[in-house]
């Protein structure tokens, strides 16, 4: 695997870790030291495929990217893209949350909601937020309808300062249970 290294307008594609170290040593601002050298070698030998940034000084970095490109031109034209792995395929196939929420499917839904509920502390008489988990089964037309029904139900029963999460976030989950009769 080759390494693409860039520091501002200085860039190169190298074929070994030693070449990468030599390139970085040629840039005085980087300030190569044994710690950075060891870290670059460790990154090059690891199975990690995402790019790595190294801090030179506040808000100034150099970047290293692993690539299978044979030349700088191939790298720039993105000819050495890695094949899509099984996890990436699953992620691409999965529908976005918004599409699942809006998918119309009449029937029973079970929705769970984690929200911040305002409660009074009896010993102090003050109010505080408490994380609350609420689960309900309801008849609904879609996932978003299920969310709206649950929030509507709770708004009438909890302090008005309570905070409800977005339907698109990780604090609301739902599942379709089946058609109503």
XYZ file of C-alpha atoms in Angstrom:
181
model
C 0.000 0.000 0.000
C 1.333 3.452 -0.935
C 1.132 6.656 1.101
C 0.006 10.072 -0.078
C 1.360 12.878 2.123
C 0.391 16.544 1.982
C 1.493 19.591 3.934
C -0.037 22.765 2.453
C 1.208 22.846 -1.167
C 3.908 20.188 -0.658
C 2.637 16.738 -1.569
C 3.997 13.397 -2.650
C 3.068 9.777 -3.230
C 5.589 7.382 -1.693
C 5.934 3.618 -1.886
C 7.471 2.918 1.544
C 7.491 4.272 5.077
C 11.160 5.245 4.789
C 10.378 7.443 1.777
C 7.552 9.036 3.754
C 9.903 9.774 6.678
C 12.489 11.257 4.271
C 9.842 13.504 2.710
C 8.650 14.701 6.130
C 12.255 15.329 7.236
C 12.721 17.575 4.190
C 10.021 19.937 5.539
C 11.553 21.938 8.427
C 8.165 23.170 9.764
C 7.037 19.603 10.509
C 9.800 19.135 13.072
C 10.265 15.381 12.675
C 11.125 13.576 15.879
C 11.278 9.900 16.948
C 7.722 10.027 18.282
C 6.233 11.217 14.960
C 8.392 8.724 13.071
C 7.179 5.841 15.243
C 3.571 6.974 14.852
C 3.878 7.185 11.040
C 5.406 3.689 10.928
C 2.649 2.324 13.167
C -0.051 3.917 10.982
C 1.512 2.530 7.777
C 1.657 -1.009 9.198
C -1.838 -0.970 10.709
C -5.056 -2.130 9.050
C -6.572 1.340 9.463
C -7.724 2.682 6.086
C -8.945 6.167 6.958
C -6.667 9.231 6.568
C -4.501 10.328 9.482
C -3.767 13.922 10.526
C -0.688 14.962 12.468
C -0.618 18.258 14.320
C 2.366 20.468 13.532
C 1.186 23.467 15.585
C -2.266 24.837 16.498
C -4.597 24.531 13.479
C -1.757 23.324 11.217
C -1.568 19.659 10.199
C -0.055 17.332 7.651
C -2.111 14.444 6.340
C -1.289 10.879 5.326
C -3.648 8.778 3.200
C -3.197 5.110 2.389
C -3.840 4.378 -1.272
C -3.357 1.701 -3.875
C -2.676 4.280 -6.598
C 0.491 3.596 -8.557
C 1.146 7.240 -9.433
C 0.153 10.724 -8.335
C -2.015 11.062 -11.450
C -3.906 7.872 -10.563
C -4.403 9.151 -7.029
C -5.679 12.541 -8.217
C -8.061 10.892 -10.700
C -9.257 8.485 -7.976
C -8.430 5.414 -10.027
C -7.336 3.380 -7.003
C -10.550 3.423 -5.028
C -10.988 0.489 -2.688
C -13.818 -1.925 -3.433
C -16.948 -1.486 -1.362
C -16.948 -3.746 1.698
C -19.973 -5.594 3.064
C -20.578 -3.007 5.810
C -20.592 -0.148 3.308
C -22.990 -2.065 1.053
C -25.391 -2.547 3.963
C -25.184 1.150 4.827
C -25.920 2.164 1.215
C -28.822 -0.264 0.927
C -30.396 0.824 4.217
C -33.030 3.493 3.755
C -32.492 6.812 5.481
C -34.403 7.277 8.733
C -36.609 9.957 7.191
C -37.865 7.559 4.509
C -38.706 4.910 7.112
C -40.498 7.480 9.267
C -42.674 8.691 6.405
C -43.411 5.263 4.904
C -47.191 4.836 5.153
C -48.163 1.511 6.667
C -51.378 1.495 8.680
C -51.451 -0.614 11.800
C -50.131 -1.012 15.309
C -46.765 0.516 16.198
C -44.626 0.299 19.279
C -42.706 3.507 19.841
C -40.102 4.219 22.517
C -38.978 7.704 23.392
C -36.167 8.921 25.661
C -36.836 12.490 26.753
C -35.931 15.071 29.407
C -38.794 15.331 31.875
C -39.101 18.225 34.336
C -39.863 16.985 37.857
C -39.958 18.710 41.226
C -37.514 17.548 43.900
C -39.625 17.357 47.090
C -36.721 18.009 49.487
C -35.663 21.286 47.827
C -38.839 22.369 46.065
C -36.797 23.008 42.914
C -37.287 21.469 39.487
C -34.783 19.366 37.566
C -34.550 17.467 34.298
C -34.639 13.681 34.506
C -33.986 11.266 31.660
C -37.210 9.349 31.118
C -37.863 6.320 28.937
C -41.422 5.955 27.632
C -42.831 3.091 25.554
C -46.301 2.996 24.024
C -48.261 0.962 21.520
C -50.655 2.876 19.327
C -52.565 2.768 16.069
C -50.813 4.921 13.513
C -50.425 5.490 9.795
C -46.606 5.730 9.787
C -43.574 6.028 12.063
C -43.876 9.822 12.203
C -47.565 9.528 13.055
C -46.613 7.165 15.907
C -44.085 9.744 17.167
C -46.631 12.582 16.967
C -49.261 10.581 18.871
C -46.805 9.691 21.649
C -45.564 13.285 22.029
C -49.152 14.608 21.965
C -50.081 12.157 24.714
C -47.083 13.140 26.853
C -47.490 16.915 26.409
C -50.845 16.723 28.249
C -49.324 14.740 31.129
C -45.870 16.200 31.868
C -44.544 19.663 32.727
C -44.550 21.959 29.689
C -40.798 22.584 30.131
C -40.014 18.936 29.339
C -37.902 18.445 26.232
C -38.782 15.941 23.522
C -36.224 14.634 21.001
C -36.506 14.793 17.249
C -38.223 11.873 15.546
C -35.134 11.531 13.318
C -32.711 11.171 16.243
C -31.485 8.163 18.166
C -33.840 8.826 21.104
C -36.939 7.709 19.198
C -37.339 4.167 17.938
C -40.379 2.419 16.534
C -41.394 -0.888 15.080
C -44.381 -1.954 13.088
C -46.395 -4.652 14.895
C -49.024 -5.443 12.279
C -52.349 -4.407 10.778
C -55.276 -3.485 12.976
C -58.503 -5.403 12.666
